[in-house]
PDB file of C-alpha atoms and ligand atoms in Angstrom:
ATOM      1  CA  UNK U   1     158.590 223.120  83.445  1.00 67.00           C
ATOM      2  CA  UNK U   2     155.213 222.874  84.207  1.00 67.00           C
ATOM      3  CA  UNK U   3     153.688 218.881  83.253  1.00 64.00           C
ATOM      4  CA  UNK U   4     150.457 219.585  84.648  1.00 62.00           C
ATOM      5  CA  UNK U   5     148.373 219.076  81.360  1.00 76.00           C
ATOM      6  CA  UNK U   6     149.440 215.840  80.198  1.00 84.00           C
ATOM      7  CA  UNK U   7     146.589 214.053  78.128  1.00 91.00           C
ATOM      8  CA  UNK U   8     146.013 211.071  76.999  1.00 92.00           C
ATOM      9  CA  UNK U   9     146.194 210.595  73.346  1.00 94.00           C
ATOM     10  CA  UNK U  10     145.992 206.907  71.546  1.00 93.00           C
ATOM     11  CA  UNK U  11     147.406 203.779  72.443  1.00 93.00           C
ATOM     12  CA  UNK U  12     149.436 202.765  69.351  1.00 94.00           C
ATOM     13  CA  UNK U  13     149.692 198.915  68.210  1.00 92.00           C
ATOM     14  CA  UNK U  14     151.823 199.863  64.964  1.00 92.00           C
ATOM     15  CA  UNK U  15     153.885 203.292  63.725  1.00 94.00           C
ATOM     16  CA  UNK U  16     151.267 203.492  61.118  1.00 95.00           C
ATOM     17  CA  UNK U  17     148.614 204.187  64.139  1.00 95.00           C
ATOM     18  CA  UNK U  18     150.804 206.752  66.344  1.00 97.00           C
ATOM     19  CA  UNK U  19     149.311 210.322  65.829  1.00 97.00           C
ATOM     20  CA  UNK U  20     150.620 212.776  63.185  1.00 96.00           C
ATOM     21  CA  UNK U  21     154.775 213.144  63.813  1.00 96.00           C
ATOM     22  CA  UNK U  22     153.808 217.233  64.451  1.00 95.00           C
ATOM     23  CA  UNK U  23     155.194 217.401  68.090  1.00 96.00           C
ATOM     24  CA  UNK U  24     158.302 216.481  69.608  1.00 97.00           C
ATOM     25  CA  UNK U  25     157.998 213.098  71.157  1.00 98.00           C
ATOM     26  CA  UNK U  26     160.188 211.885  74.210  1.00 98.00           C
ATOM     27  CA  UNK U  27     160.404 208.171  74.621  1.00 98.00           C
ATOM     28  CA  UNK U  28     160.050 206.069  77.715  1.00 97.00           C
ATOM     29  CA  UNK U  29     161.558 202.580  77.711  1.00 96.00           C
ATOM     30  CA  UNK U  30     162.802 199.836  80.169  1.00 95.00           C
ATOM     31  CA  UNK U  31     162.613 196.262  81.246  1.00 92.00           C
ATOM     32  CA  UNK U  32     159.019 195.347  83.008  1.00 88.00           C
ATOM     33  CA  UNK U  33     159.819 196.378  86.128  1.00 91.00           C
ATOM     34  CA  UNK U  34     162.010 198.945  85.783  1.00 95.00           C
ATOM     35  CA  UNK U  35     160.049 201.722  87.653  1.00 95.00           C
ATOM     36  CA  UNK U  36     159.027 203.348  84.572  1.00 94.00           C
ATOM     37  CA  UNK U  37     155.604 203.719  85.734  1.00 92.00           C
ATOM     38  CA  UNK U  38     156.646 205.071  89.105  1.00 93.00           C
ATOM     39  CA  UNK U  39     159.225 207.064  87.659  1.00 95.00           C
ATOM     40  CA  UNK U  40     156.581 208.617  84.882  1.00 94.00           C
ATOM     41  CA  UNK U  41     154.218 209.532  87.595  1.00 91.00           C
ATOM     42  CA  UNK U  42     156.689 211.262  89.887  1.00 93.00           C
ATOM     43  CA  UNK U  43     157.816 213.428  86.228  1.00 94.00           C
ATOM     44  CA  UNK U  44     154.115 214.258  85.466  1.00 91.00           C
ATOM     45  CA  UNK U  45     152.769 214.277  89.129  1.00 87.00           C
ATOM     46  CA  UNK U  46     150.099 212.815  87.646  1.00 80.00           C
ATOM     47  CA  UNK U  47     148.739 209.065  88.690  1.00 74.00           C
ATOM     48  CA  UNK U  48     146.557 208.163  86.131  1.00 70.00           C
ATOM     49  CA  UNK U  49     148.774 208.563  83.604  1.00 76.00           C
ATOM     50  CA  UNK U  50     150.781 205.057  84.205  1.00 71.00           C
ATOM     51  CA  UNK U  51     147.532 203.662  85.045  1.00 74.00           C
ATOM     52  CA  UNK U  52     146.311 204.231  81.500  1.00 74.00           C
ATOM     53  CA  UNK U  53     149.370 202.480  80.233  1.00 75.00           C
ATOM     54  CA  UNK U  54     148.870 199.361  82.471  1.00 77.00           C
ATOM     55  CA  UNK U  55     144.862 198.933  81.602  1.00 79.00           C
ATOM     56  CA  UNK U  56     144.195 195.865  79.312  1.00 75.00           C
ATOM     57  CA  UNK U  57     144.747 196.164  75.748  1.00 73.00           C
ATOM     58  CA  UNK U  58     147.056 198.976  76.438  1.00 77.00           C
ATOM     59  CA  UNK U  59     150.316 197.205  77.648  1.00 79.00           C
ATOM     60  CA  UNK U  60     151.832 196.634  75.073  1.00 83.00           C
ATOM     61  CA  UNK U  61     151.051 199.422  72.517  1.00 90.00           C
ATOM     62  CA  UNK U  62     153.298 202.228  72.329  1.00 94.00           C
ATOM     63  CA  UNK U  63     151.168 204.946  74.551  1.00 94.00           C
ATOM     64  CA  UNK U  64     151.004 208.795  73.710  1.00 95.00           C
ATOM     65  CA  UNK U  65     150.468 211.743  75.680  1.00 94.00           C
ATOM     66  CA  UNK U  66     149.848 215.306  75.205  1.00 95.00           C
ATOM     67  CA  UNK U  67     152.177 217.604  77.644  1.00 94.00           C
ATOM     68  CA  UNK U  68     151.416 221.280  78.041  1.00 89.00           C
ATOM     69  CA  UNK U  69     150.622 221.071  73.665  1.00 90.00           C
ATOM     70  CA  UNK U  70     153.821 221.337  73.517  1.00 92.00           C
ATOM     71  CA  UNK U  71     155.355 218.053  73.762  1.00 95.00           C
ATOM     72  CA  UNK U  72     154.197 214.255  73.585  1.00 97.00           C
ATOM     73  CA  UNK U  73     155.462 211.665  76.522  1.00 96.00           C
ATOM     74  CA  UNK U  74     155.881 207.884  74.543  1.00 96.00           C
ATOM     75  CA  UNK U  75     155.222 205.129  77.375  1.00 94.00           C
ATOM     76  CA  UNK U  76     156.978 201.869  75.624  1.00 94.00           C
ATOM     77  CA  UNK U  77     155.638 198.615  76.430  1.00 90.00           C
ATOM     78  CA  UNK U  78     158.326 197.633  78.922  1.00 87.00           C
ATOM     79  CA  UNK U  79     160.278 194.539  77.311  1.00 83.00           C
ATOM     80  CA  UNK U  80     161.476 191.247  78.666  1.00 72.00           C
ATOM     81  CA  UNK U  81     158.239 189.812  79.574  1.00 56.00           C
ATOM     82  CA  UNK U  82     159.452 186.322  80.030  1.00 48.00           C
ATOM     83  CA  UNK U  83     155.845 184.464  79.482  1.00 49.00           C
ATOM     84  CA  UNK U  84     155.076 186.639  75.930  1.00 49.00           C
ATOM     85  CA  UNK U  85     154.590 183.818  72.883  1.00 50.00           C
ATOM     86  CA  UNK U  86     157.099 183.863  70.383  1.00 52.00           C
ATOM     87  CA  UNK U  87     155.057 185.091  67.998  1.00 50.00           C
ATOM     88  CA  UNK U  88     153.604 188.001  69.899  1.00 51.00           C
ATOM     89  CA  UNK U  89     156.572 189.121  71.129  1.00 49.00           C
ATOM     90  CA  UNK U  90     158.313 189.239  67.651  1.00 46.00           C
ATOM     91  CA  UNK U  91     155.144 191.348  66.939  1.00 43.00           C
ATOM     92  CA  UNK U  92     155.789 193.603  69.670  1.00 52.00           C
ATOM     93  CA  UNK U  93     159.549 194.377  69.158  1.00 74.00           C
ATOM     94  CA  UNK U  94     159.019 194.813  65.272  1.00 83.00           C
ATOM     95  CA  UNK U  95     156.348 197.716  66.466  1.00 87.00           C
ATOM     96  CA  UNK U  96     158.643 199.424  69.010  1.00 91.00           C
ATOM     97  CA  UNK U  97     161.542 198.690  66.632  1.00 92.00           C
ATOM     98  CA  UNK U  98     159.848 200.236  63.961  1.00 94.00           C
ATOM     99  CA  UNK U  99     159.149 203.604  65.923  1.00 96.00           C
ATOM    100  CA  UNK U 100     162.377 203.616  67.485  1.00 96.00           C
ATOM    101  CA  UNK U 101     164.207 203.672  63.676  1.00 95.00           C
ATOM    102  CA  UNK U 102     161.241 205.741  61.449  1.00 95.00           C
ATOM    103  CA  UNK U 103     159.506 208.056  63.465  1.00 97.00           C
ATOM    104  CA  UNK U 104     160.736 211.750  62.611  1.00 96.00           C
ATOM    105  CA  UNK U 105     159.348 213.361  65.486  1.00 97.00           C
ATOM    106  CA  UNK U 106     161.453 211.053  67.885  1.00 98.00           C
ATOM    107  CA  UNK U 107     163.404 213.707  70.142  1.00 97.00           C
ATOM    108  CA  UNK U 108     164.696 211.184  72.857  1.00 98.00           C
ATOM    109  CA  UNK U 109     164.916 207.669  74.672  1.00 98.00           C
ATOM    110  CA  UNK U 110     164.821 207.817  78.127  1.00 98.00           C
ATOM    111  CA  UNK U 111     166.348 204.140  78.522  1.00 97.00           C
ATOM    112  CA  UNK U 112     165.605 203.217  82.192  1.00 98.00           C
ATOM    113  CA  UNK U 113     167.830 200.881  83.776  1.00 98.00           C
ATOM    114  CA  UNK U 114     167.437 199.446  86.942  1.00 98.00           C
ATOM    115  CA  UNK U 115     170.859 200.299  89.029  1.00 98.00           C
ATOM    116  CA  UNK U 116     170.022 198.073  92.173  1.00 98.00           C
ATOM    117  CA  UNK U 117     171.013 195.070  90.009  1.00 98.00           C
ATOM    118  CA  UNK U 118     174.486 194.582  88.034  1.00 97.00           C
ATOM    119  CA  UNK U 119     174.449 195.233  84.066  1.00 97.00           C
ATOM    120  CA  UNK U 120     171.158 192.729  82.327  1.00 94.00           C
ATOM    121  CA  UNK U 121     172.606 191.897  79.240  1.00 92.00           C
ATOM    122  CA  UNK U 122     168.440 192.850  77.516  1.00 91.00           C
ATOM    123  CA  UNK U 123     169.172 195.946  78.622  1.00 94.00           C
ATOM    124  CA  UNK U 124     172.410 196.143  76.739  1.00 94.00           C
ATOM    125  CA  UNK U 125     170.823 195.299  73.721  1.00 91.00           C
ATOM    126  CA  UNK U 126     168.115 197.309  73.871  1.00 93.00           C
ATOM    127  CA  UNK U 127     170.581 200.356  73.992  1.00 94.00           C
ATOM    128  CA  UNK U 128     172.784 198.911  71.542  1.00 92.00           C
ATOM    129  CA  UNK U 129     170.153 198.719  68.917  1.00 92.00           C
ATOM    130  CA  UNK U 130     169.828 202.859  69.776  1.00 94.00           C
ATOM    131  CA  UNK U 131     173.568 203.483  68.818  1.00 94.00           C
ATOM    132  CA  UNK U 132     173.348 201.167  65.841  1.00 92.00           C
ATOM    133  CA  UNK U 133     170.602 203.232  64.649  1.00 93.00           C
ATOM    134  CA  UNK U 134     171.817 206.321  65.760  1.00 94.00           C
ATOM    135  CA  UNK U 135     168.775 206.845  67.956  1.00 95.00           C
ATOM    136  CA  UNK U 136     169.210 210.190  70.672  1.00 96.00           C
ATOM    137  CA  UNK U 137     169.027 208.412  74.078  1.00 97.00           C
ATOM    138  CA  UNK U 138     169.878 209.196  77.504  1.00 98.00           C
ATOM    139  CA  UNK U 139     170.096 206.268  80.457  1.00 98.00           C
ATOM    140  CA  UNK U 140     168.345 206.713  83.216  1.00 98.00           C
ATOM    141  CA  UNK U 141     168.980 204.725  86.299  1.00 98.00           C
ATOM    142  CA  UNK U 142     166.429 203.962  88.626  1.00 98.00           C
ATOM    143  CA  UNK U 143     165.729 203.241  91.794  1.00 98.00           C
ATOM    144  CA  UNK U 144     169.149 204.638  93.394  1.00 98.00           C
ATOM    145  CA  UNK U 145     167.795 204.699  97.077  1.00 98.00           C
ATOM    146  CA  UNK U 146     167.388 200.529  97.213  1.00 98.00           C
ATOM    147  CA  UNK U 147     170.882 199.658  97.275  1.00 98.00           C
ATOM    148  CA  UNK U 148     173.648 201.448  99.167  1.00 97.00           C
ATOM    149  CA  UNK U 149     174.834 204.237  96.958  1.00 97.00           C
ATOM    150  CA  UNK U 150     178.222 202.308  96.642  1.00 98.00           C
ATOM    151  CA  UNK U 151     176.777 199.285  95.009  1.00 98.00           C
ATOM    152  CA  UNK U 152     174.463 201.347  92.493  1.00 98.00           C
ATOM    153  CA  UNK U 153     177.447 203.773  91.646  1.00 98.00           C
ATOM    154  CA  UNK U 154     179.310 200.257  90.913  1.00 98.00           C
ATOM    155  CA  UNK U 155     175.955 198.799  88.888  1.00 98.00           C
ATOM    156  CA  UNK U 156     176.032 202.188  86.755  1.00 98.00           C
ATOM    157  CA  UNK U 157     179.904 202.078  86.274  1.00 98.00           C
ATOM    158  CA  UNK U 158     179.954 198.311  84.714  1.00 98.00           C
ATOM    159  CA  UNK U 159     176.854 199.248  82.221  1.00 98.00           C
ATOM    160  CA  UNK U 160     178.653 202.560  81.154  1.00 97.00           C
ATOM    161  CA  UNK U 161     181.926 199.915  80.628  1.00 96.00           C
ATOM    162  CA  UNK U 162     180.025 197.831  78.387  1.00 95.00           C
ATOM    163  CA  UNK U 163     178.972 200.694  76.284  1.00 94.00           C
ATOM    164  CA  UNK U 164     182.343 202.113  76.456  1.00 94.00           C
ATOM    165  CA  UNK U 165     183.481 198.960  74.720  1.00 91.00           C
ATOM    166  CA  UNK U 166     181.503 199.632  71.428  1.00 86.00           C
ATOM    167  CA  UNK U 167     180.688 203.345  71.292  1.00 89.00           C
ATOM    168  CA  UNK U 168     183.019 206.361  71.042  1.00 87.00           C
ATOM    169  CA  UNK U 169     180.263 208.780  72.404  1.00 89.00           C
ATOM    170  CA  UNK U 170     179.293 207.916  76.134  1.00 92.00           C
ATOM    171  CA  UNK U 171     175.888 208.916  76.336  1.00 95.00           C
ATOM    172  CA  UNK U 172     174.160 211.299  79.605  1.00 97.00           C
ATOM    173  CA  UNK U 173     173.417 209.674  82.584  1.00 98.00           C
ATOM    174  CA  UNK U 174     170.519 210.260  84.944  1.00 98.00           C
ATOM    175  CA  UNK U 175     170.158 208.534  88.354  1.00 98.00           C
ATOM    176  CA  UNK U 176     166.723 209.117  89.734  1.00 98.00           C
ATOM    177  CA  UNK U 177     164.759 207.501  92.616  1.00 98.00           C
ATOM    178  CA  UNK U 178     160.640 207.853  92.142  1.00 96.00           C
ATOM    179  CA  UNK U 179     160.417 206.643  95.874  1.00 96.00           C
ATOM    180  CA  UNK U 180     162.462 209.745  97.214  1.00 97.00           C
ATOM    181  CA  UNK U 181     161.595 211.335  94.291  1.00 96.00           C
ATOM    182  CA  UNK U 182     165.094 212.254  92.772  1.00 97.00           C
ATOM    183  CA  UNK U 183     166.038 213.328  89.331  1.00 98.00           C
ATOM    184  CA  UNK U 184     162.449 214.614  88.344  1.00 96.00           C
ATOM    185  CA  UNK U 185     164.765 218.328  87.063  1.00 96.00           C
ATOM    186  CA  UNK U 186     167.343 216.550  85.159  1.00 98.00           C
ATOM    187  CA  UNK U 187     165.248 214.797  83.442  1.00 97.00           C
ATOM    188  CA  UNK U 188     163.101 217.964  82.793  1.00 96.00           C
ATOM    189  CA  UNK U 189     166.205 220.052  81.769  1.00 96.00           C
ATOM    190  CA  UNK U 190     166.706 217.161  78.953  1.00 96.00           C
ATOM    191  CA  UNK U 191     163.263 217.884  77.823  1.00 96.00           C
ATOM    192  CA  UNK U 192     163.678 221.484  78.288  1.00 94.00           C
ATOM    193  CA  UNK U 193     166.813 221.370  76.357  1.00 94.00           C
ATOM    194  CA  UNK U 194     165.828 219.560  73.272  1.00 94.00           C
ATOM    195  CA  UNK U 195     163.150 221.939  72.931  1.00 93.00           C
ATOM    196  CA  UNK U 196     165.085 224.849  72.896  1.00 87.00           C
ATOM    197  CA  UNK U 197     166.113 224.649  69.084  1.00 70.00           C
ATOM    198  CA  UNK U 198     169.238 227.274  69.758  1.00 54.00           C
ATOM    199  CA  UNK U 199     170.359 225.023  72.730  1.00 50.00           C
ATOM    200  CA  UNK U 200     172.536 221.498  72.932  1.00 54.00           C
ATOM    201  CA  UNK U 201     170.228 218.343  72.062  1.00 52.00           C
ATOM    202  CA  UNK U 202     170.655 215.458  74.346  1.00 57.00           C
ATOM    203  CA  UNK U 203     174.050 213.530  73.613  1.00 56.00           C
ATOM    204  CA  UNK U 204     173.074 210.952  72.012  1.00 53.00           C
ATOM    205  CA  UNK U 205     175.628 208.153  70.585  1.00 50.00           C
ATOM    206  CA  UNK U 206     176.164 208.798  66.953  1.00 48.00           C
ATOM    207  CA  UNK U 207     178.309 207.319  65.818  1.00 47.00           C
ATOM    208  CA  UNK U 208     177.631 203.557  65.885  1.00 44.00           C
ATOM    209  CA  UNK U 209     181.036 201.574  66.763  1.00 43.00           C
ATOM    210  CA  UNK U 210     180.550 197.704  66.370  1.00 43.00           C
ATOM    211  CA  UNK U 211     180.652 196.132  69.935  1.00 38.00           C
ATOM    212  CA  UNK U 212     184.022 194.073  70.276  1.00 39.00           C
ATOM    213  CA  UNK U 213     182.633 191.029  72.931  1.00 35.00           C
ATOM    214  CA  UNK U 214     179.985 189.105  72.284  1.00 33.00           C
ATOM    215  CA  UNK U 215     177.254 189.396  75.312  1.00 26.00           C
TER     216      UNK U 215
HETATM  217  P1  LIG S 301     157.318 199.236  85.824  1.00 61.02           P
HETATM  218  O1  LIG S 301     156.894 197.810  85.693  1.00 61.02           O
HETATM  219  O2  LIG S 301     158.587 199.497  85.095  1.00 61.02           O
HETATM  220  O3  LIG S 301     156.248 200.229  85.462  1.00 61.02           O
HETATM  221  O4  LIG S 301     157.705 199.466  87.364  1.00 61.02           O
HETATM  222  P2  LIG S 301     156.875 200.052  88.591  1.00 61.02           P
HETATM  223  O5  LIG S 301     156.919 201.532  88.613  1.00 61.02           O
HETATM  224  O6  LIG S 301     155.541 199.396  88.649  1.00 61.02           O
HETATM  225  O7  LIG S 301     157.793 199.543  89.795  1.00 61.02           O
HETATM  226  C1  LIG S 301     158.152 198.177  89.923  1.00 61.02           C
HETATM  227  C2  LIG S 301     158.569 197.929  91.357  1.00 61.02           C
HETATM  228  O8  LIG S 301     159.716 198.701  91.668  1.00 61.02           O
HETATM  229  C3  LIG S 301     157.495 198.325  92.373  1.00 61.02           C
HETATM  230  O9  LIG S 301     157.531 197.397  93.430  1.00 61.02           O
HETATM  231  C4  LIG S 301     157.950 199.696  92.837  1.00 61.02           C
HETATM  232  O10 LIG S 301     157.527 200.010  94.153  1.00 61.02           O
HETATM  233  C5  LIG S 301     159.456 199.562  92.757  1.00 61.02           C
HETATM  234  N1  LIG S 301     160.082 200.868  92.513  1.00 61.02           N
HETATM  235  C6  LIG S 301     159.778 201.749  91.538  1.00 61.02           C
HETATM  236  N2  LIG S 301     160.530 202.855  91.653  1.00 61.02           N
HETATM  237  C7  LIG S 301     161.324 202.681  92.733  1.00 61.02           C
HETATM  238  C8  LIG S 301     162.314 203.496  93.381  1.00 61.02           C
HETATM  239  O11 LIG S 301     162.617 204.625  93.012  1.00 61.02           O
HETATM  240  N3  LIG S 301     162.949 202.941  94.463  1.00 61.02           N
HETATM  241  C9  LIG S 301     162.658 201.690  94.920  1.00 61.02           C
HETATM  242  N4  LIG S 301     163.317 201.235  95.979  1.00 61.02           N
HETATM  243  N5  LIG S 301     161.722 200.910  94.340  1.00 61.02           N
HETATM  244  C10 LIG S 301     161.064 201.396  93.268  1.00 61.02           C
END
């Protein structure tokens, strides 16, 4: 697939400010930190579009961007800021909560996870407030190349062991490095995929099974 025309749109505060739900939209969320910005740019081999994300005012609004008029890329304000007010950040998860549950046009999550570092139990709620609301999501693990491929293999096996402990319906798995710039065509064929009506959707975890440990 060709990403070459991706445009920005609007920076959204709210759902009621996101553009008309006329395009397929394909969601990208992670802890601040992540490499979502790194891994965004090496997807649309385009730098600016991160950079538009990251300029003040824009951080944390949901951001939208035209790909090829075909598709929109959703850059999520990344979560866990430690330093965010109470207030604020109650603000900002009710927005990105909000989208996440009642936006039609909502094809995918692409739920990065960091696999240098063993299972983060935000991250673990963040996708386990997907299955509970039966929102499509993929994981995508980032950063593979920084730890030896033993130790992220072993950081992506405990995080799929969690999930396996409250869903039935293990969801795909991506492992992508922006610095060697790995996983760019999986993620791609996901894309690809979803917008080929007669094809497979992403697997997403549907039905919702109640975790049975408390994180
Ligand atoms: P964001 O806050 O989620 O947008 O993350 P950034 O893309 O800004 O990356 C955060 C840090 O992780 C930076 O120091 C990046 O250089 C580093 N980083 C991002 N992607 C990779 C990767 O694929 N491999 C490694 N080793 N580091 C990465």
């Amino acid at each position: 697939m060709n990403t070459s025309t991706a445009t920005f749109l609007r920076s959204a505060p709210d759902l009621a400010s996101c553009p008309d739900d006329d395009q397929p939209e394909f969601a990208f969320a992670g802890r601040s930190n992540v490499g979502k910005s790194s891994l965004l740019n090496m997807l649309v081999r385009q730098r600016d579009l991160a950079r538009v994300s990251a300029t003040p005012g824009h951080t944390k609004h949901l951001n939208f961007f035209d790909i090829n008029r075909r598709w929109r890329l959703v850059d999520m304000p990344g979560y866990g800021y430690a330093k965010v007010a109470k207030a604020e950040k109650t603000n900002f998860n009710a927005a990105v909560a909000a989208y996440l549950v009642d936006r039609p046009n909502l094809a995918c999550v692409f739920t990065l996870i960091d696999s240098s570092i063993p299972p983060q139990d935000i991250d673990l709620e963040f996708v386990e407030f997907l299955v509970d609301n039966e929102v499509p999501f993929v994981l995508v693990f980032t950063k593979i190349d920084k730890v030896v491929e033993a130790r992220s293999e072993e950081n992506i096996g405990l995080f799929t062991a969690r999930l396996a402990e409250w869903t039935a319906n293990p969801p795909l798995v991506i492992k992508c490095s922006a610095h060697e710039r790995k996983g760019r065509n999986a993620l791609l064929k996901v894309i690809d995929e979803a917008l080929e009506p007669e094809q497979k959707r992403p697997q997403a975890a549907k039905t919702p099974a109640k975790r049975k440990t408390p994180w």
